[in-house]
Structures are given as C-alpha cells and as structure tokens.
Amino acid sequence: MVMLKPEDILTKEVLDWEGIHLLHFAGSSCSQKTRIVLGLKGVDWVSHEVDLVAQENYGDWFMGINPRGLVPVLVHDGRVIIESNDILAYLEELFPEPALVPPGRADEMAALLRAEDDLHLDLRAICFRYFFPGAGPRPAEQAARYEAAGSGTVGGEPDPRKAVELAFYADVAANDGISDARIRQAIEDFAPAFDDLEGRLADGPYLLGASLSLLDIACYIYSYRMVTSGYPLRERHPRLGAWFDGLHAREEFRREVAEPPPLVAMREAMQARQRAQGGALAEVAGL
Ligand SMILES: N[C@@H](CCC(=O)N[C@@H](CS)C(=O)NCC(=O)O)C(=O)O
C-alpha cells in the first residue's frame, strides 16, 4: 500500500484535511475506476479536480502532494494514499459494503490488479494515439519542471517511478508521437491479459465469478478505452465484449467515462483521418 510519509509531502495543508478527499481528473482512467468504487459504496467525498490538460499535476501544489505527479490521490483524515489500486484496496477495507473483493481472495485480487497496473503505460500509449485528440510530445521545459518538483521521495525513499514517467514522455518526443511499433507492442502485451479475462467469463457473469469485484471495475475502464480507440473487443473476445456492454449499460459505470460531445467529435474526426491513411489501430496492430 503506497501511503505517503509526512516527509514525502511538501503541501502540508493536506495533512489537516478531514474526511475523504479525492484529487482526480474527469478524463483520467485511474480516477474513473476510483470514482466508480466510491459511487458503488455510497461514500461521501470531497472532490478536488486536477486539470491534466492544463498540466496542474506538474504544479508545485500538486507535486507537493503526490511526488509522482499522477492522479488519483486519496486523502483520508490527513493520510495520503497514491496508486489507484492501493486506493481501491484502502476503500474496500474502510467501506466493506458492498463487498468488491470476494471472501478469501484479497491476495489474488492484489496480484490481478498489479497485472492490470503493469499494462497502464501500454494503455496510455494507445490512448495518446487513438483516444485523446492532440496528445503528443510535450515541451522539454515541462519535463524539467516535473523532474525538479516535489520531494522526489515515496515512503521516505527516493522514488524510481518518476524516471519511468520521464522515459515514457522522452519516447513520445523521440518518435514525435506514438510509433506503430509501440502500438504493436501494447497490443501484444494486452493479448494474454484479454485471453485470461475471456477464459474467466466462462465460469460466471463477472471476472471473479458470481459477483461484481474491483477487477471488473478496473477492466471495464481499460475495455472502454480500448473499444473507443478502435480495438475489436467484441469480435476477438465475445464473452468479454458482452460483459463490457453489460457494465456499460449501468449508469454508475457509464457516467464516469462520459465525455464532453466536442471532445468525442474531435476524436471521431481524428480517427476518420487515421483510417483514411491506413493508420487505424486494428490495421497498425495487424488485427
Ligand atoms: N499507477 C498509477 C498510474 C496513475 C496515472 O498514470 N495517472 C494518469 C491519469 S490516468 C496521470 O495522472 N497522468 C498525468 C500525466 O501523465 O502527466 C495509478 O494507478 O494511480
């Protein structure tokens, strides 16, 4: 569980916050899964929007809360928890109803969510090319600002995660965007995960059997991003496609991924241009 120590936190005001606070962004996949869980559990929480498009996450205030510069962040009575899957586990313990981890399966859930997190940069690469219109290389001074801001420690130790984030954006800059090879790599990385999920649905309506769990919520968000980016989920994994459509029909899920119509229109125009040039996701990945 990544709970920050007071010395990791430079924005000291959060140590005095009472109740449940979520620092998040509407269009962030990790924020969306956290909000779905808060909603399903009926938790009262205070919202702090961190605008990723305006790069508020790289400002001193937010970097002083999460030295990784990433959303979401949960603050509960002055305790600061980062990493969305750790936030989900924390919420599960604090608000056990409705249960979203089947009895006796907490370790298995933790391992499955770690595997989900391992795919996050693959998902981000796909989204930068096919989901977010206009995502691309960032100015060099932004990386420098990110490198310099915040305490640089997590749990009191120098944090290696910042280098991973810097490497992701250095790669985007070096390729002037997301290369075909990076897309193929991402789809290759996703393949065994999708096969595993498809297999799980042979045993019940949800990924861990009879009832909805944190794994369904996390994988719903990934699936939404993949389907919207042009991945043929329903054709390649029919059970997963039907499972996704079932969750997407539920208001508690759908409202968290809803996007402003102008953004949807921009993405559709971008994808139409990509298709016309033979650069759609399915074509690039050879699906
Ligand atoms: N492993 C982290 C990943 C968090 C993450 O990458 N968050 C994205 C939004 S989904 C973000 O804050 N990106 C900001 C950026 O790349 O500048 C978690 O699960 O919380």
PDB file of N, CA and C in Angstrom, residues 138-193:
ATOM      1  N   ARG A 138       5.604  16.726 -25.522  1.00  0.00           N
ATOM      2  CA  ARG A 138       5.441  17.879 -24.646  1.00  0.00           C
ATOM      3  C   ARG A 138       6.707  18.726 -24.670  1.00  0.00           C
ATOM      4  N   PRO A 139       6.572  20.019 -24.375  1.00  0.00           N
ATOM      5  CA  PRO A 139       7.770  20.872 -24.378  1.00  0.00           C
ATOM      6  C   PRO A 139       8.811  20.359 -23.385  1.00  0.00           C
ATOM      7  N   ALA A 140      10.091  20.494 -23.749  1.00  0.00           N
ATOM      8  CA  ALA A 140      11.174  19.967 -22.912  1.00  0.00           C
ATOM      9  C   ALA A 140      11.171  20.592 -21.517  1.00  0.00           C
ATOM     10  N   GLU A 141      10.758  21.886 -21.446  1.00  0.00           N
ATOM     11  CA  GLU A 141      10.801  22.543 -20.125  1.00  0.00           C
ATOM     12  C   GLU A 141       9.804  21.900 -19.161  1.00  0.00           C
ATOM     13  N   GLN A 142       8.785  21.253 -19.740  1.00  0.00           N
ATOM     14  CA  GLN A 142       7.800  20.603 -18.870  1.00  0.00           C
ATOM     15  C   GLN A 142       8.428  19.412 -18.139  1.00  0.00           C
ATOM     16  N   ALA A 143       9.235  18.653 -18.874  1.00  0.00           N
ATOM     17  CA  ALA A 143       9.916  17.508 -18.255  1.00  0.00           C
ATOM     18  C   ALA A 143      10.868  18.002 -17.169  1.00  0.00           C
ATOM     19  N   ALA A 144      11.544  19.122 -17.450  1.00  0.00           N
ATOM     20  CA  ALA A 144      12.490  19.660 -16.468  1.00  0.00           C
ATOM     21  C   ALA A 144      11.748  20.101 -15.205  1.00  0.00           C
ATOM     22  N   ARG A 145      10.575  20.719 -15.419  1.00  0.00           N
ATOM     23  CA  ARG A 145       9.769  21.188 -14.284  1.00  0.00           C
ATOM     24  C   ARG A 145       9.322  19.988 -13.444  1.00  0.00           C
ATOM     25  N   TYR A 146       8.892  18.936 -14.161  1.00  0.00           N
ATOM     26  CA  TYR A 146       8.438  17.718 -13.473  1.00  0.00           C
ATOM     27  C   TYR A 146       9.575  17.099 -12.665  1.00  0.00           C
ATOM     28  N   GLU A 147      10.748  17.053 -13.291  1.00  0.00           N
ATOM     29  CA  GLU A 147      11.894  16.437 -12.637  1.00  0.00           C
ATOM     30  C   GLU A 147      12.250  17.169 -11.337  1.00  0.00           C
ATOM     31  N   ALA A 148      12.105  18.501 -11.380  1.00  0.00           N
ATOM     32  CA  ALA A 148      12.565  19.297 -10.232  1.00  0.00           C
ATOM     33  C   ALA A 148      11.528  19.388  -9.114  1.00  0.00           C
ATOM     34  N   ALA A 149      10.249  19.189  -9.446  1.00  0.00           N
ATOM     35  CA  ALA A 149       9.197  19.492  -8.462  1.00  0.00           C
ATOM     36  C   ALA A 149       8.957  18.332  -7.490  1.00  0.00           C
ATOM     37  N   GLY A 150       8.428  18.669  -6.340  1.00  0.00           N
ATOM     38  CA  GLY A 150       8.044  17.659  -5.351  1.00  0.00           C
ATOM     39  C   GLY A 150       9.235  17.161  -4.547  1.00  0.00           C
ATOM     40  N   SER A 151       8.946  16.323  -3.572  1.00  0.00           N
ATOM     41  CA  SER A 151      10.009  15.842  -2.679  1.00  0.00           C
ATOM     42  C   SER A 151      10.902  14.799  -3.348  1.00  0.00           C
ATOM     43  N   GLY A 152      10.351  14.099  -4.355  1.00  0.00           N
ATOM     44  CA  GLY A 152      11.132  13.027  -5.005  1.00  0.00           C
ATOM     45  C   GLY A 152      11.183  11.745  -4.193  1.00  0.00           C
ATOM     46  N   THR A 153      10.496  11.739  -3.052  1.00  0.00           N
ATOM     47  CA  THR A 153      10.507  10.504  -2.250  1.00  0.00           C
ATOM     48  C   THR A 153       9.098   9.957  -2.073  1.00  0.00           C
ATOM     49  N   VAL A 154       9.039   8.652  -1.933  1.00  0.00           N
ATOM     50  CA  VAL A 154       7.785   7.951  -1.602  1.00  0.00           C
ATOM     51  C   VAL A 154       8.120   6.992  -0.463  1.00  0.00           C
ATOM     52  N   GLY A 155       7.367   7.114   0.613  1.00  0.00           N
ATOM     53  CA  GLY A 155       7.674   6.287   1.785  1.00  0.00           C
ATOM     54  C   GLY A 155       9.042   6.631   2.364  1.00  0.00           C
ATOM     55  N   GLY A 156       9.489   7.877   2.128  1.00  0.00           N
ATOM     56  CA  GLY A 156      10.773   8.321   2.686  1.00  0.00           C
ATOM     57  C   GLY A 156      11.986   7.905   1.852  1.00  0.00           C
ATOM     58  N   GLU A 157      11.751   7.175   0.752  1.00  0.00           N
ATOM     59  CA  GLU A 157      12.871   6.689  -0.091  1.00  0.00           C
ATOM     60  C   GLU A 157      12.817   7.380  -1.452  1.00  0.00           C
ATOM     61  N   PRO A 158      13.999   7.581  -2.088  1.00  0.00           N
ATOM     62  CA  PRO A 158      13.980   8.132  -3.460  1.00  0.00           C
ATOM     63  C   PRO A 158      13.072   7.276  -4.346  1.00  0.00           C
ATOM     64  N   ASP A 159      12.253   7.954  -5.157  1.00  0.00           N
ATOM     65  CA  ASP A 159      11.208   7.226  -5.885  1.00  0.00           C
ATOM     66  C   ASP A 159      11.612   6.964  -7.340  1.00  0.00           C
ATOM     67  N   PRO A 160      11.744   5.690  -7.731  1.00  0.00           N
ATOM     68  CA  PRO A 160      12.155   5.382  -9.112  1.00  0.00           C
ATOM     69  C   PRO A 160      11.051   5.628 -10.154  1.00  0.00           C
ATOM     70  N   ARG A 161       9.819   5.843  -9.707  1.00  0.00           N
ATOM     71  CA  ARG A 161       8.696   5.957 -10.664  1.00  0.00           C
ATOM     72  C   ARG A 161       8.812   7.199 -11.560  1.00  0.00           C
ATOM     73  N   LYS A 162       9.388   8.254 -11.007  1.00  0.00           N
ATOM     74  CA  LYS A 162       9.488   9.491 -11.786  1.00  0.00           C
ATOM     75  C   LYS A 162      10.300   9.246 -13.068  1.00  0.00           C
ATOM     76  N   ALA A 163      11.338   8.435 -12.954  1.00  0.00           N
ATOM     77  CA  ALA A 163      12.174   8.135 -14.127  1.00  0.00           C
ATOM     78  C   ALA A 163      11.365   7.381 -15.181  1.00  0.00           C
ATOM     79  N   VAL A 164      10.440   6.527 -14.729  1.00  0.00           N
ATOM     80  CA  VAL A 164       9.599   5.770 -15.675  1.00  0.00           C
ATOM     81  C   VAL A 164       8.703   6.730 -16.445  1.00  0.00           C
ATOM     82  N   GLU A 165       8.123   7.690 -15.730  1.00  0.00           N
ATOM     83  CA  GLU A 165       7.262   8.685 -16.389  1.00  0.00           C
ATOM     84  C   GLU A 165       8.081   9.524 -17.382  1.00  0.00           C
ATOM     85  N   LEU A 166       9.283   9.934 -16.945  1.00  0.00           N
ATOM     86  CA  LEU A 166      10.131  10.752 -17.835  1.00  0.00           C
ATOM     87  C   LEU A 166      10.513   9.960 -19.085  1.00  0.00           C
ATOM     88  N   ALA A 167      10.783   8.663 -18.913  1.00  0.00           N
ATOM     89  CA  ALA A 167      11.166   7.825 -20.058  1.00  0.00           C
ATOM     90  C   ALA A 167       9.992   7.695 -21.030  1.00  0.00           C
ATOM     91  N   PHE A 168       8.770   7.575 -20.498  1.00  0.00           N
ATOM     92  CA  PHE A 168       7.596   7.471 -21.381  1.00  0.00           C
ATOM     93  C   PHE A 168       7.517   8.719 -22.266  1.00  0.00           C
ATOM     94  N   TYR A 169       7.645   9.900 -21.638  1.00  0.00           N
ATOM     95  CA  TYR A 169       7.489  11.125 -22.420  1.00  0.00           C
ATOM     96  C   TYR A 169       8.704  11.390 -23.317  1.00  0.00           C
ATOM     97  N   ALA A 170       9.878  10.907 -22.909  1.00  0.00           N
ATOM     98  CA  ALA A 170      11.066  11.043 -23.776  1.00  0.00           C
ATOM     99  C   ALA A 170      10.849  10.205 -25.041  1.00  0.00           C
ATOM    100  N   ASP A 171      10.249   9.037 -24.880  1.00  0.00           N
ATOM    101  CA  ASP A 171       9.973   8.163 -26.020  1.00  0.00           C
ATOM    102  C   ASP A 171       8.956   8.807 -26.976  1.00  0.00           C
ATOM    103  N   VAL A 172       7.925   9.437 -26.386  1.00  0.00           N
ATOM    104  CA  VAL A 172       6.930  10.139 -27.213  1.00  0.00           C
ATOM    105  C   VAL A 172       7.628  11.244 -28.015  1.00  0.00           C
ATOM    106  N   ALA A 173       8.528  11.976 -27.346  1.00  0.00           N
ATOM    107  CA  ALA A 173       9.222  13.080 -28.033  1.00  0.00           C
ATOM    108  C   ALA A 173      10.127  12.522 -29.130  1.00  0.00           C
ATOM    109  N   ALA A 174      10.847  11.437 -28.834  1.00  0.00           N
ATOM    110  CA  ALA A 174      11.808  10.881 -29.801  1.00  0.00           C
ATOM    111  C   ALA A 174      11.086  10.378 -31.052  1.00  0.00           C
ATOM    112  N   ASN A 175       9.866   9.893 -30.900  1.00  0.00           N
ATOM    113  CA  ASN A 175       9.116   9.345 -32.046  1.00  0.00           C
ATOM    114  C   ASN A 175       8.114  10.344 -32.616  1.00  0.00           C
ATOM    115  N   ASP A 176       8.144  11.563 -32.092  1.00  0.00           N
ATOM    116  CA  ASP A 176       7.167  12.578 -32.479  1.00  0.00           C
ATOM    117  C   ASP A 176       5.729  12.043 -32.341  1.00  0.00           C
ATOM    118  N   GLY A 177       5.491  11.338 -31.255  1.00  0.00           N
ATOM    119  CA  GLY A 177       4.171  10.743 -31.008  1.00  0.00           C
ATOM    120  C   GLY A 177       4.360   9.282 -30.629  1.00  0.00           C
ATOM    121  N   ILE A 178       3.305   8.492 -30.872  1.00  0.00           N
ATOM    122  CA  ILE A 178       3.373   7.065 -30.541  1.00  0.00           C
ATOM    123  C   ILE A 178       3.605   6.293 -31.845  1.00  0.00           C
ATOM    124  N   SER A 179       4.703   5.567 -31.894  1.00  0.00           N
ATOM    125  CA  SER A 179       5.074   4.879 -33.145  1.00  0.00           C
ATOM    126  C   SER A 179       4.198   3.643 -33.372  1.00  0.00           C
ATOM    127  N   ASP A 180       4.204   3.149 -34.627  1.00  0.00           N
ATOM    128  CA  ASP A 180       3.497   1.898 -34.945  1.00  0.00           C
ATOM    129  C   ASP A 180       4.042   0.768 -34.077  1.00  0.00           C
ATOM    130  N   ALA A 181       5.374   0.747 -33.915  1.00  0.00           N
ATOM    131  CA  ALA A 181       5.993  -0.343 -33.148  1.00  0.00           C
ATOM    132  C   ALA A 181       5.498  -0.329 -31.697  1.00  0.00           C
ATOM    133  N   ARG A 182       5.327   0.879 -31.136  1.00  0.00           N
ATOM    134  CA  ARG A 182       4.852   0.967 -29.747  1.00  0.00           C
ATOM    135  C   ARG A 182       3.399   0.456 -29.643  1.00  0.00           C
ATOM    136  N   ILE A 183       2.598   0.750 -30.689  1.00  0.00           N
ATOM    137  CA  ILE A 183       1.207   0.266 -30.685  1.00  0.00           C
ATOM    138  C   ILE A 183       1.198  -1.259 -30.759  1.00  0.00           C
ATOM    139  N   ARG A 184       2.034  -1.819 -31.638  1.00  0.00           N
ATOM    140  CA  ARG A 184       2.074  -3.294 -31.774  1.00  0.00           C
ATOM    141  C   ARG A 184       2.509  -3.932 -30.457  1.00  0.00           C
ATOM    142  N   GLN A 185       3.499  -3.292 -29.817  1.00  0.00           N
ATOM    143  CA  GLN A 185       3.977  -3.807 -28.529  1.00  0.00           C
ATOM    144  C   GLN A 185       2.831  -3.806 -27.500  1.00  0.00           C
ATOM    145  N   ALA A 186       2.083  -2.705 -27.478  1.00  0.00           N
ATOM    146  CA  ALA A 186       0.988  -2.583 -26.499  1.00  0.00           C
ATOM    147  C   ALA A 186      -0.058  -3.677 -26.729  1.00  0.00           C
ATOM    148  N   ILE A 187      -0.416  -3.898 -27.987  1.00  0.00           N
ATOM    149  CA  ILE A 187      -1.438  -4.913 -28.289  1.00  0.00           C
ATOM    150  C   ILE A 187      -0.911  -6.306 -27.934  1.00  0.00           C
ATOM    151  N   GLU A 188       0.364  -6.520 -28.182  1.00  0.00           N
ATOM    152  CA  GLU A 188       0.987  -7.802 -27.811  1.00  0.00           C
ATOM    153  C   GLU A 188       0.948  -8.006 -26.286  1.00  0.00           C
ATOM    154  N   ASP A 189       1.223  -6.935 -25.545  1.00  0.00           N
ATOM    155  CA  ASP A 189       1.198  -7.032 -24.085  1.00  0.00           C
ATOM    156  C   ASP A 189      -0.220  -7.295 -23.568  1.00  0.00           C
ATOM    157  N   PHE A 190      -1.202  -6.710 -24.244  1.00  0.00           N
ATOM    158  CA  PHE A 190      -2.592  -6.888 -23.813  1.00  0.00           C
ATOM    159  C   PHE A 190      -3.128  -8.289 -24.128  1.00  0.00           C
ATOM    160  N   ALA A 191      -2.568  -8.940 -25.152  1.00  0.00           N
ATOM    161  CA  ALA A 191      -3.177 -10.182 -25.652  1.00  0.00           C
ATOM    162  C   ALA A 191      -3.358 -11.253 -24.565  1.00  0.00           C
ATOM    163  N   PRO A 192      -2.299 -11.602 -23.795  1.00  0.00           N
ATOM    164  CA  PRO A 192      -2.514 -12.640 -22.781  1.00  0.00           C
ATOM    165  C   PRO A 192      -3.506 -12.210 -21.703  1.00  0.00           C
ATOM    166  N   ALA A 193      -3.547 -10.912 -21.413  1.00  0.00           N
ATOM    167  CA  ALA A 193      -4.485 -10.427 -20.388  1.00  0.00           C
ATOM    168  C   ALA A 193      -5.918 -10.594 -20.876  1.00  0.00           C
TER     169      ALA A 193
END
